[in-house]
């Protein structure tokens, strides 16, 4: 059978940890940035994405040639292994050449001004500069990036006018390089820093190559002159660069006193030189400034002590962003001329801001988790939003716009599992500190917190549809059942069967059973009525995911044996096995509400769409830059959402053939295919619809009815007193009021509510704040 490709609807992802990783293409219509082990080319207007695949590990740096012909990328590798640097053709999106002459890491990349050479710089384990000829497709030279008496080189920048010159900088070193055209050897001259000791983090060269500015980790700037003649063809062997000074931002001016030098608190991460000579500086504390030289009349009053730097620049405009600034790029197109130019800023928190140069107001364009995403959850009967669980936060996303709606931050902890309660009034999450936290879905306010649920962290969660029973699994192997009430959350029983961490938990469709999958090779079905084990299944694998078939008759499991297994829930027998991957483990598994399709994702970075009955996959999705950790169908089965270890989220379109065939419930599909009945046939009760006599010991299955309309979170009351509105007194009160209204009598008898008042002490938190938006005790 021909396997087709899943079409992505939207992709959410950006790796902001790469220094100068965000690049704007010279055509002004595309941006290039790393996303895990892939390089993403995105059209700024249409948001269409293209991926350059070929790296085996995370991409550490990206470069674009001056005319936009080539794209260069380098990666990180494990200690002791070679790291590759690759050259790509931008228009054809094809690989032109690659070399593995660096060890462990490629620190920085740049292209010469004539696009002839790609210069790559290795990390601290390598310490070499490699010259790659883009025309010949081969490496032509290599040299040590720094002297033995200085530290490592961490950045490099090419000159604009000189085709064969570039500058490198690092710990106590700043060097100007030249490429000999005939022998292709590298000549280097050091910039004499004297007693100045600085660690260079970034370098910017003026457009006429007359001087350069180097940003340092101490928060000031080194200005140096290159001293090259105006003629690019003239010999520069006798020219030596010189230090012009160590400069800083000027503080408040006081009459008769020397102005103070203000250094950026966490160093300068990126720097740019504008056409008018102004500087744009991005610092480690999130500050972005436009700096201009100070034109004071006269000289500065002399200080008592010799200062290491001079206050030379004043800030014209400033803005503060969240996270360290790792990339700054100017986007200028025919539509964005003059005051409409945009400054794109990439941060270490994996966010991209678009800043208007004229107003200097930031707009958040792209945001995504910076670490692996562990879990995905949809609200019951609502396909417009979904929640993700990751390191330090729980985020709620809009499916249509692919924008973040809510961020619930719990610093320094990792959220391993998240779910929406069936009534839509809470988001329940499990964390590696062993606590279970519930938040309101609109504001993110903390509703309750169950402390010390598992001593090694909570790894899996699920809840019954009546929102009264919560089942949690921990890394120590225990499964715990909790009774959830608005006034308190109490432990019902501890189930000790697993010997290793519990990786997944799911409640059966009739709310009578729950299944837990463990990494000890066991999958256990629990009876939620008697709170005991009903069935256990063993396999030679580490179970990573488990899912009930909608009727509850079968189970689907996936694990490190790269297989998807069908299990009978009644007998615990293995019914079928499918080879879901040829490379790595199956980490994510989910099935549609009609039971016709299921989706898998694993370490092979692929999302596969399967037919449940046939046991074949018809569509695959490629685009993730890391191992797929979780995948989910939307409740209306029109989208598939998957996430990976690189922090990216992809929303896939369901193939049209399945939307038309499987989007309707089975009852509607069956009614369409049936022939219209006559009047006598309609009045006759069919044999299969007659009530059958059941044994006294049989348990009546409780299959919940299909909701008549979709639940809307926006219309729900999320106050503390209305967490559970299933009190029987509400029904009795409404019956009493209706009866009195029909009889026309004004009765004064009221129904006393059995629910405790809201002012009772609750087990919520023992700290003043659990998160930034938490409640007071």
XYZ file of C-alpha atoms in Angstrom:
777
model
C 0.000 0.000 0.000
C 1.223 3.461 -0.870
C 2.067 5.427 2.287
C 1.252 9.119 2.044
C 2.558 12.064 4.032
C 0.668 13.919 6.722
C 0.282 17.605 5.952
C 1.219 19.902 8.850
C -1.249 22.642 9.679
C 1.119 24.537 11.945
C 4.536 24.054 13.563
C 5.495 25.629 16.883
C 9.221 25.550 17.546
C 12.439 27.569 17.846
C 15.813 26.761 19.408
C 16.939 29.991 21.031
C 20.013 28.581 22.754
C 22.131 28.886 19.577
C 24.099 32.159 19.619
C 23.161 34.223 16.544
C 20.970 31.326 15.450
C 18.140 33.472 14.097
C 18.976 34.799 10.626
C 17.086 36.948 8.117
C 17.649 36.035 4.483
C 18.827 38.857 2.200
C 15.588 38.630 0.192
C 13.729 39.857 3.295
C 11.008 37.225 2.927
C 12.505 34.298 4.816
C 13.992 33.682 8.227
C 16.293 30.786 9.064
C 16.748 29.291 12.506
C 17.637 25.928 14.102
C 14.977 23.577 15.387
C 16.536 20.577 17.084
C 18.586 18.633 14.538
C 16.999 20.443 11.596
C 17.369 23.880 10.039
C 14.038 25.594 9.449
C 13.445 28.017 6.557
C 10.223 29.934 7.158
C 8.407 32.298 4.848
C 7.655 35.371 6.939
C 4.343 36.183 5.208
C 2.771 32.783 4.632
C 4.496 31.072 7.622
C 5.308 28.124 5.346
C 8.211 26.066 6.668
C 10.886 24.019 4.939
C 13.319 21.777 6.772
C 16.929 20.943 5.991
C 17.512 17.472 7.418
C 20.857 15.749 7.709
C 22.309 16.499 11.129
C 22.452 13.709 13.659
C 22.302 15.953 16.733
C 21.228 19.440 17.755
C 22.206 22.300 15.453
C 24.478 24.736 17.314
C 24.960 27.535 14.754
C 23.516 28.812 11.470
C 24.938 31.218 8.868
C 23.709 32.715 5.565
C 26.001 33.883 2.773
C 25.881 37.640 1.964
C 23.853 37.144 -1.229
C 21.706 34.391 0.185
C 22.962 31.600 -2.070
C 24.194 29.279 0.673
C 23.147 28.306 4.167
C 25.705 26.906 6.591
C 24.944 24.898 9.704
C 26.998 23.168 12.378
C 26.005 20.731 15.079
C 26.871 19.444 18.538
C 28.014 15.866 19.035
C 28.935 13.614 21.917
C 32.363 13.840 23.518
C 34.908 11.928 21.490
C 32.969 12.154 18.200
C 33.314 14.430 15.193
C 30.902 17.297 14.627
C 29.784 18.012 11.079
C 29.427 21.362 9.302
C 27.182 21.443 6.236
C 26.584 23.760 3.276
C 23.096 23.925 1.746
C 21.693 25.427 -1.430
C 18.973 27.871 -0.406
C 16.808 27.707 -3.537
C 16.998 23.957 -4.109
C 17.028 23.062 -0.381
C 19.711 20.467 -1.098
C 22.988 19.559 0.578
C 26.069 20.762 -1.306
C 28.874 19.628 0.966
C 29.828 18.583 4.461
C 32.956 18.000 6.520
C 33.700 16.515 9.942
C 36.979 18.228 10.774
C 35.778 19.569 14.129
C 35.504 17.671 17.383
C 32.404 17.636 19.569
C 30.993 21.042 18.544
C 30.911 23.650 15.792
C 30.927 26.940 17.685
C 30.372 29.490 14.901
C 30.052 29.803 11.116
C 30.366 32.612 8.588
C 30.804 33.130 4.855
C 33.316 35.335 3.084
C 31.897 38.422 1.354
C 32.284 36.859 -2.120
C 30.597 33.606 -0.976
C 33.677 31.635 -1.955
C 34.563 30.268 1.470
C 32.677 29.048 4.496
C 34.726 29.526 7.662
C 33.870 27.343 10.653
C 35.142 27.567 14.220
C 35.356 24.574 16.540
C 34.495 24.547 20.216
C 36.764 24.269 23.230
C 37.463 20.581 22.523
C 38.636 21.432 19.010
C 39.942 25.013 18.872
C 40.520 25.093 15.088
C 39.425 27.258 12.173
C 38.497 25.319 9.016
C 38.250 26.850 5.556
C 35.732 25.243 3.176
C 35.758 26.088 -0.535
C 32.101 26.260 -1.639
C 33.013 26.124 -5.354
C 35.391 23.177 -5.155
C 33.380 21.480 -2.420
C 36.385 20.632 -0.269
C 38.232 21.863 2.811
C 41.314 23.862 1.819
C 42.935 24.863 5.094
C 42.893 24.694 8.860
C 44.680 26.485 11.699
C 44.564 26.870 15.471
C 42.048 29.542 16.436
C 43.990 30.930 19.428
C 47.402 30.921 21.036
C 48.327 28.557 23.816
C 48.712 31.491 26.212
C 45.117 32.665 25.760
C 41.696 31.102 26.109
C 39.355 29.572 23.553
C 37.837 31.403 20.583
C 34.026 31.455 20.595
C 32.922 33.760 17.766
C 33.933 34.944 14.304
C 32.723 37.515 11.782
C 33.686 38.171 8.159
C 34.620 41.594 6.772
C 32.289 43.246 4.264
C 34.756 44.743 1.738
C 37.706 42.386 2.032
C 36.783 39.057 0.448
C 39.448 37.034 2.245
C 39.399 38.523 5.758
C 37.587 37.689 8.976
C 37.899 38.308 12.723
C 37.740 35.845 15.618
C 37.415 36.540 19.325
C 37.263 34.706 22.612
C 38.819 34.572 26.047
C 41.597 37.212 26.082
C 42.067 36.997 22.316
C 40.973 39.103 19.352
C 42.539 38.233 15.975
C 42.277 39.386 12.355
C 42.747 36.707 9.679
C 43.578 36.819 5.969
C 43.310 34.080 3.351
C 46.082 33.946 0.774
C 44.470 33.654 -2.633
C 47.293 31.597 -4.185
C 48.198 29.094 -1.463
C 44.933 29.398 0.506
C 46.882 29.538 3.726
C 45.744 31.556 6.705
C 47.658 34.559 8.051
C 46.686 35.959 11.436
C 47.491 39.155 13.360
C 46.494 39.714 16.994
C 44.881 42.892 18.249
C 47.140 44.032 21.069
C 44.968 44.360 24.162
C 47.781 45.251 26.569
C 46.727 44.826 30.159
C 43.061 44.655 29.215
C 41.597 41.250 29.976
C 38.233 40.574 28.440
C 36.301 37.564 27.172
C 34.809 38.447 23.781
C 31.302 37.107 23.190
C 30.289 38.740 19.894
C 31.862 40.907 17.175
C 30.410 43.451 14.730
C 32.335 45.085 11.860
C 31.457 48.436 10.299
C 30.277 48.475 6.677
C 33.485 50.121 5.446
C 35.680 47.721 7.480
C 37.346 50.635 9.259
C 36.678 49.493 12.827
C 35.010 46.778 14.841
C 33.099 46.486 18.114
C 33.428 43.409 20.336
C 30.934 42.738 23.117
C 32.339 41.134 26.264
C 31.039 39.053 29.134
C 31.854 41.882 31.550
C 29.183 44.097 29.948
C 31.388 46.628 28.109
C 32.674 46.905 24.520
C 36.113 46.820 22.907
C 36.527 49.141 19.965
C 39.434 48.332 17.642
C 40.692 49.648 14.343
C 41.478 47.216 11.530
C 43.756 49.731 9.688
C 43.190 48.288 6.225
C 43.614 50.469 3.110
C 40.471 51.449 1.168
C 41.517 49.448 -1.898
C 40.374 45.828 -1.348
C 43.083 44.511 -3.680
C 45.986 46.185 -1.894
C 48.416 44.124 0.158
C 47.697 44.135 3.895
C 50.647 42.118 5.172
C 52.181 45.227 6.765
C 48.898 46.400 8.380
C 48.347 45.776 12.062
C 45.068 46.346 13.940
C 45.084 48.493 17.053
C 42.993 48.914 20.176
C 40.944 52.129 20.341
C 39.500 51.719 23.802
C 37.202 49.894 26.158
C 33.851 51.666 26.120
C 30.616 51.408 28.077
C 27.180 52.956 28.357
C 27.005 56.334 30.089
C 25.078 56.783 33.287
C 23.248 59.926 34.468
C 25.142 63.134 33.761
C 25.989 65.266 36.796
C 27.465 68.719 36.444
C 31.133 68.865 37.398
C 31.402 65.128 37.919
C 32.554 62.330 35.725
C 29.574 60.271 34.457
C 29.424 56.712 35.634
C 30.006 53.745 33.344
C 27.098 51.339 33.220
C 27.916 47.766 32.217
C 25.313 45.205 31.242
C 24.787 42.927 34.209
C 24.996 39.586 32.376
C 27.299 40.555 29.547
C 26.681 41.414 25.892
C 25.452 38.448 23.855
C 24.942 40.086 20.456
C 25.743 43.417 18.844
C 24.997 45.194 15.547
C 26.344 48.336 13.833
C 23.725 50.363 11.947
C 24.303 52.395 8.785
C 24.296 55.659 10.758
C 26.906 54.358 13.220
C 24.522 53.584 16.068
C 24.853 50.305 17.925
C 22.114 47.823 18.792
C 23.155 45.799 21.816
C 21.440 42.732 23.243
C 22.500 41.660 26.720
C 22.227 38.567 28.831
C 19.615 40.113 31.125
C 17.173 40.719 28.248
C 17.931 44.410 27.677
C 18.074 45.759 24.106
C 19.495 49.266 23.626
C 20.146 51.554 20.690
C 23.398 53.353 21.580
C 24.882 56.498 20.081
C 28.208 58.176 20.730
C 28.267 61.004 23.265
C 29.130 64.439 21.905
C 30.070 66.275 25.101
C 31.648 69.696 24.794
C 35.070 69.730 26.399
C 36.652 66.833 28.221
C 35.439 64.611 31.017
C 36.573 65.518 34.523
C 39.312 63.106 35.483
C 38.470 60.378 37.950
C 40.443 59.613 41.045
C 41.264 56.097 39.852
C 41.996 54.753 36.412
C 38.741 53.235 35.177
C 38.852 50.087 33.038
C 36.349 51.583 30.582
C 35.097 54.970 29.467
C 31.453 56.115 29.296
C 31.191 56.693 25.571
C 27.642 55.748 24.512
C 24.210 56.937 25.535
C 21.036 54.894 25.197
C 18.532 56.377 22.761
C 15.891 53.651 23.085
C 15.616 50.664 25.359
C 13.364 47.682 25.880
C 13.501 44.756 28.308
C 12.542 41.240 27.187
C 12.263 37.951 29.021
C 15.371 35.838 28.678
C 18.871 36.374 27.379
C 19.127 37.967 23.913
C 20.952 35.526 21.629
C 20.099 36.917 18.163
C 19.421 40.331 16.630
C 18.509 40.805 12.974
C 17.084 43.674 10.926
C 14.232 42.750 8.583
C 13.861 45.268 5.775
C 11.601 44.658 2.783
C 9.903 47.038 0.286
C 6.888 47.007 2.606
C 9.038 47.576 5.719
C 11.047 50.650 4.803
C 11.962 53.572 7.023
C 10.038 53.680 10.273
C 8.362 50.331 9.572
C 11.572 48.328 9.761
C 11.526 45.437 12.183
C 14.189 44.263 14.577
C 13.876 40.534 15.225
C 15.194 39.391 18.578
C 15.646 35.750 19.570
C 15.922 34.865 23.246
C 17.317 31.912 25.136
C 13.794 31.126 26.337
C 12.932 30.126 22.724
C 10.943 33.222 21.876
C 11.115 35.562 18.870
C 10.068 39.199 19.243
C 9.431 41.678 16.431
C 10.391 45.218 17.530
C 9.406 48.288 15.551
C 12.537 50.400 15.084
C 10.616 53.673 15.303
C 8.467 52.988 18.376
C 10.680 50.249 19.860
C 7.642 48.303 21.022
C 8.103 44.505 21.095
C 5.552 42.017 19.779
C 5.821 38.342 20.594
C 5.857 36.442 17.296
C 6.996 32.924 18.170
C 7.069 31.153 21.504
C 7.589 27.504 22.346
C 8.934 25.381 25.201
C 12.706 25.405 25.375
C 12.956 21.813 26.637
C 11.277 18.503 25.971
C 7.475 18.328 26.080
C 6.272 15.353 28.088
C 2.518 15.240 27.602
C -0.436 16.655 25.636
C -4.094 16.873 26.710
C -7.336 18.057 25.087
C -10.442 19.113 27.025
C -13.336 16.685 26.860
C -15.429 17.415 23.768
C -13.466 20.560 22.863
C -10.980 20.642 19.973
C -10.048 24.317 19.918
C -7.384 24.252 22.631
C -4.885 21.821 24.092
C -2.386 21.831 26.951
C 1.261 20.755 27.046
C 3.432 19.746 29.999
C 7.133 20.565 30.050
C 9.977 21.816 32.174
C 8.817 24.552 34.515
C 5.384 25.251 33.055
C 2.040 24.111 31.710
C 0.915 25.913 28.566
C -2.462 26.161 26.884
C -2.442 26.625 23.096
C -5.005 27.594 20.480
C -5.226 25.074 17.647
C -6.435 27.541 15.012
C -3.850 30.282 15.546
C -1.075 28.094 17.062
C -0.580 30.818 19.674
C -0.086 30.502 23.394
C -3.190 31.351 25.434
C -2.021 30.664 28.979
C 1.244 29.856 30.712
C 1.274 28.434 34.234
C 4.804 28.620 35.596
C 6.176 26.532 38.460
C 9.901 27.319 38.411
C 12.604 24.679 38.813
C 10.259 21.699 38.466
C 9.265 19.482 35.541
C 5.656 18.699 34.682
C 5.376 15.079 33.555
C 1.631 14.742 32.937
C -1.348 17.023 32.393
C -5.081 16.535 31.884
C -8.323 18.489 31.756
C -11.040 17.392 34.130
C -14.166 16.100 32.404
C -16.206 19.114 33.522
C -13.568 21.449 32.068
C -13.125 23.397 35.306
C -9.563 22.407 36.181
C -6.215 21.500 34.683
C -4.607 18.744 36.769
C -0.860 18.257 36.465
C 1.774 15.978 37.985
C 5.286 17.220 38.792
C 8.659 15.702 39.552
C 8.625 17.147 43.075
C 5.939 14.607 43.939
C 3.039 17.076 44.019
C -0.199 17.171 42.032
C -1.394 20.674 41.236
C -4.759 21.716 39.815
C -5.259 25.095 38.118
C -8.156 26.984 36.624
C -8.081 26.809 32.800
C -8.764 30.513 32.246
C -6.528 32.307 34.724
C -4.112 29.600 35.849
C -4.999 30.155 39.493
C -4.008 27.335 41.822
C -7.117 25.460 42.997
C -5.527 22.767 45.138
C -2.211 21.023 45.608
C -1.753 17.460 46.868
C 1.634 17.300 48.536
C 4.004 14.335 48.590
C 1.917 12.082 46.380
C 4.983 10.092 45.286
C 8.397 10.284 46.901
C 10.269 10.105 43.574
C 7.960 12.287 41.512
C 4.588 11.906 39.824
C 4.943 10.408 36.350
C 1.372 9.689 35.126
C -2.192 10.864 35.810
C -5.773 10.181 34.807
C -9.199 11.005 36.203
C -12.676 9.511 35.964
C -15.409 11.381 34.112
C -17.253 12.272 37.339
C -14.114 14.182 38.472
C -14.185 12.451 41.867
C -11.446 9.824 41.477
C -7.869 10.596 40.464
C -5.314 7.879 39.710
C -1.624 8.766 39.824
C 1.542 6.817 39.108
C 4.996 7.536 40.436
C 8.613 6.888 39.607
C 8.896 4.507 42.568
C 6.350 2.174 40.919
C 3.273 2.850 43.034
C -0.232 3.573 41.772
C -2.330 5.686 44.128
C -6.068 6.360 44.023
C -7.302 9.722 45.337
C -10.748 10.954 46.296
C -11.103 14.494 44.968
C -13.540 16.865 46.632
C -13.685 20.660 46.680
C -12.928 20.781 50.390
C -10.226 18.113 50.575
C -8.284 15.573 48.551
C -7.749 12.289 50.359
C -5.889 9.088 49.573
C -8.083 6.017 49.114
C -5.518 3.291 48.513
C -1.926 2.602 47.466
C -1.489 -0.147 44.880
C 1.997 -1.662 44.955
C 2.606 -3.971 42.021
C 5.045 -2.256 39.649
C 8.761 -2.493 40.355
C 9.803 0.417 38.118
C 8.398 3.854 37.211
C 4.829 4.009 35.940
C 4.942 5.525 32.463
C 1.226 5.818 31.593
C -2.230 5.489 33.174
C -5.658 5.500 31.536
C -9.179 5.000 32.904
C -11.500 2.695 30.968
C -14.497 4.167 29.115
C -16.949 2.840 31.742
C -14.946 4.313 34.666
C -14.824 0.895 36.338
C -11.208 0.037 35.553
C -7.861 1.694 35.010
C -4.720 0.412 33.334
C -1.164 1.333 34.251
C 1.927 0.665 32.142
C 5.322 0.334 33.765
C 8.894 0.221 32.607
C 9.324 -3.109 34.411
C 7.596 -4.888 31.531
C 4.184 -5.201 33.173
C 0.830 -3.673 32.301
C -1.795 -3.971 35.061
C -5.574 -3.497 34.927
C -7.016 -2.257 38.244
C -10.589 -2.511 39.499
C -11.613 0.949 40.696
C -14.530 -0.432 42.714
C -12.694 -2.978 44.844
C -9.324 -1.195 44.379
C -7.528 -4.395 43.525
C -5.724 -5.944 40.592
C -7.912 -7.592 37.978
C -5.435 -8.538 35.254
C -1.744 -8.296 34.521
C 0.119 -8.551 31.209
C 3.829 -9.146 30.797
C 6.104 -8.539 27.831
C 9.816 -8.343 27.170
C 9.766 -4.568 26.809
C 9.609 -1.295 28.706
C 6.027 -0.133 28.306
C 5.971 3.587 27.434
C 2.307 4.139 26.515
C -1.067 2.426 26.850
C -4.525 3.182 25.483
C -8.004 1.660 25.833
C -10.029 0.863 22.754
C -13.255 2.986 22.922
C -15.442 -0.023 23.823
C -12.967 -1.146 26.481
C -12.575 -4.645 25.050
C -8.942 -4.303 24.000
C -5.789 -2.453 24.968
C -3.038 -0.976 22.832
C 0.483 -0.771 24.243
C 3.792 0.514 22.922
C 7.304 0.283 24.254
C 10.974 -0.150 23.616
C 10.503 -3.326 21.568
C 9.305 -1.049 18.722
C 5.960 -2.848 18.571
C 2.315 -1.988 19.115
C 0.495 -4.824 20.874
C -3.248 -5.595 21.048
C -4.330 -7.107 24.394
C -7.667 -8.584 25.489
C -8.790 -6.772 28.647
C -10.860 -9.686 29.925
C -8.299 -12.454 29.664
C -5.060 -10.467 29.384
C -4.010 -12.442 26.318
C -1.939 -11.004 23.501
C -4.129 -10.769 20.403
C -1.842 -9.120 17.865
C 1.496 -7.362 17.410
C 2.540 -4.772 14.833
C 6.018 -3.500 14.066
C 5.540 0.234 14.526
C 9.158 1.365 14.164
C 12.450 0.055 12.857
C 14.696 2.444 14.770
C 13.570 3.172 18.316
C 10.894 2.903 20.981
C 7.234 3.826 20.620
C 6.615 6.680 23.091
C 3.165 7.997 22.148
C -0.101 6.253 21.306
C -3.692 7.429 20.938
C -6.900 6.169 19.337
C -9.917 8.007 17.924
C -13.265 8.002 19.700
C -14.797 5.742 17.053
C -11.946 3.235 17.281
C -11.149 3.235 13.573
C -7.720 4.915 13.635
C -4.800 5.264 16.004
C -1.580 7.262 15.875
C 1.916 6.432 17.107
C 5.134 8.386 17.610
C 8.562 7.339 18.771
C 12.309 7.745 18.707
C 12.397 7.564 14.908
C 10.985 11.137 14.894
C 8.003 10.004 12.819
C 4.255 10.219 13.415
C 2.323 7.332 11.877
C -1.427 7.065 11.291
C -2.766 3.495 11.471
C -5.996 1.677 10.701
C -7.053 -0.225 13.797
C -8.702 -3.226 12.160
C -6.309 -3.664 9.242
C -3.174 -3.030 11.294
C -1.451 -0.963 8.578
C -0.252 2.617 8.595
C -1.391 4.803 5.716
C 0.242 8.165 6.494
C 3.506 9.315 8.064
C 4.474 12.735 9.362
C 8.060 13.978 9.101
C 9.153 17.239 10.659
C 10.083 16.665 14.266
C 13.655 17.437 15.249
C 13.753 15.027 18.170
C 12.145 11.882 19.506
C 8.335 12.116 19.523
C 7.227 11.977 23.153
C 3.430 12.242 22.837
C 0.713 12.425 20.163
C -3.020 13.049 20.472
C -6.124 13.229 18.282
C -8.396 16.205 18.743
C -11.883 15.206 19.978
C -13.404 15.979 16.577
C -10.666 13.878 14.887
C -9.788 16.695 12.482
C -6.258 17.287 13.787
C -3.355 15.376 15.264
C -1.041 17.138 17.727
C 2.426 15.731 18.403
C 5.377 16.978 20.435
C 9.026 15.983 20.669
C 12.073 16.107 22.901
C 13.388 19.181 21.070
C 10.450 21.278 22.324
C 8.572 21.626 19.027
C 4.837 21.053 18.541
C 3.303 20.081 15.202
C -0.419 20.240 14.451
C -1.179 17.849 11.590
C -4.216 17.891 9.343
C -6.262 14.730 9.344
C -6.372 13.302 5.792
C -9.544 14.270 3.971
C -10.545 10.670 3.352
C -10.740 9.994 7.080
C -12.506 13.246 7.913
C -15.385 12.386 5.586
C -15.525 8.741 6.627
C -14.753 8.724 10.338
C -15.605 12.181 11.633
C -19.212 11.179 12.383
C -20.093 8.812 15.243
C -20.808 5.151 14.423
C -24.574 5.544 15.030
C -24.811 8.329 12.439
C -22.687 6.418 9.927
C -24.843 3.317 10.322
C -28.088 5.251 9.980
C -26.970 6.727 6.664
C -26.303 3.331 5.146
C -29.610 1.776 6.317
C -32.666 1.493 4.076
C -35.707 3.491 5.320
C -38.109 1.260 7.286
C -41.842 0.991 6.935
C -44.365 1.952 9.600
C -44.829 -1.606 10.920
C -41.093 -2.169 11.058
C -40.639 1.075 12.975
C -43.262 0.082 15.569
C -41.911 -3.464 15.967
C -39.294 -3.938 18.671
C -36.274 -5.771 17.186
C -35.001 -8.856 18.946
C -31.567 -7.380 19.593
C -33.119 -4.325 21.274
C -35.149 -6.359 23.784
C -33.824 -6.203 27.325
C -32.015 -9.407 28.196
C -31.991 -11.086 31.594
C -28.612 -10.691 33.294
C -27.114 -12.749 36.064
C -27.203 -11.340 39.536
C -23.418 -11.172 39.798
C -22.792 -9.314 36.522
C -21.618 -5.732 36.791
C -23.650 -3.285 34.777
C -21.333 -1.359 32.459
C -21.625 2.392 32.785
C -20.992 3.796 29.353
C -21.416 7.577 29.480
C -23.806 9.149 27.031
C -22.463 11.308 24.275
C -22.658 15.020 25.197
C -25.374 16.866 23.352
C -23.241 19.908 22.698
C -19.606 20.865 23.019
C -18.479 22.186 26.364
C -17.191 25.720 26.405
C -14.578 26.551 28.987
C -15.215 30.266 28.618
C -18.800 29.894 29.896
C -17.898 27.807 32.920
C -17.716 29.111 36.470
C -14.201 28.472 37.767
C -14.683 29.749 41.317
C -13.580 27.537 44.190
C -17.111 26.767 45.375
C -18.189 25.478 41.964
C -15.412 23.013 41.308
C -17.880 20.146 41.557
C -21.504 21.099 40.864
C -22.805 17.553 41.225
C -24.328 18.043 44.691
C -27.737 16.235 44.932
C -29.123 19.173 46.867
C -28.991 21.339 43.747
C -31.420 18.971 42.042
C -33.701 18.853 45.060
C -33.665 22.639 45.344
C -34.618 23.052 41.677
C -37.509 20.513 42.048
C -38.826 22.352 45.094
C -38.767 25.710 43.321
C -40.536 24.311 40.253
C -43.233 22.680 42.374
C -43.919 25.860 44.300
C -44.083 27.893 41.136
C -46.613 25.523 39.566
C -48.854 25.450 42.642
C -48.718 29.219 43.044
C -47.745 28.994 46.693
C -44.880 30.765 48.359
C -43.231 28.138 50.541
C -40.598 29.138 53.064
C -39.135 25.651 53.462
C -35.633 25.428 52.073
C -33.517 22.400 51.330
C -30.468 22.295 53.532
C -27.322 21.589 51.482
C -25.088 18.729 52.537
C -22.032 20.348 50.942
C -19.682 22.039 53.433
C -19.420 25.826 53.270
C -16.607 27.437 51.278
C -14.892 28.965 54.297
C -13.739 25.616 55.712
C -9.963 25.091 55.893
C -8.752 23.310 52.771
C -5.647 21.333 51.903
C -4.359 23.636 49.236
C -0.873 24.907 49.889
C 1.535 25.233 52.758
C 3.548 27.971 51.096
C 2.569 31.523 50.420
C 2.985 31.017 46.699
C 3.460 27.765 44.824
C 3.735 29.480 41.465
C 3.890 33.026 40.229
C 0.096 33.133 39.917
C -0.762 30.974 42.933
C -3.187 31.687 45.742
C -2.313 32.823 49.219
C -2.754 30.353 52.020
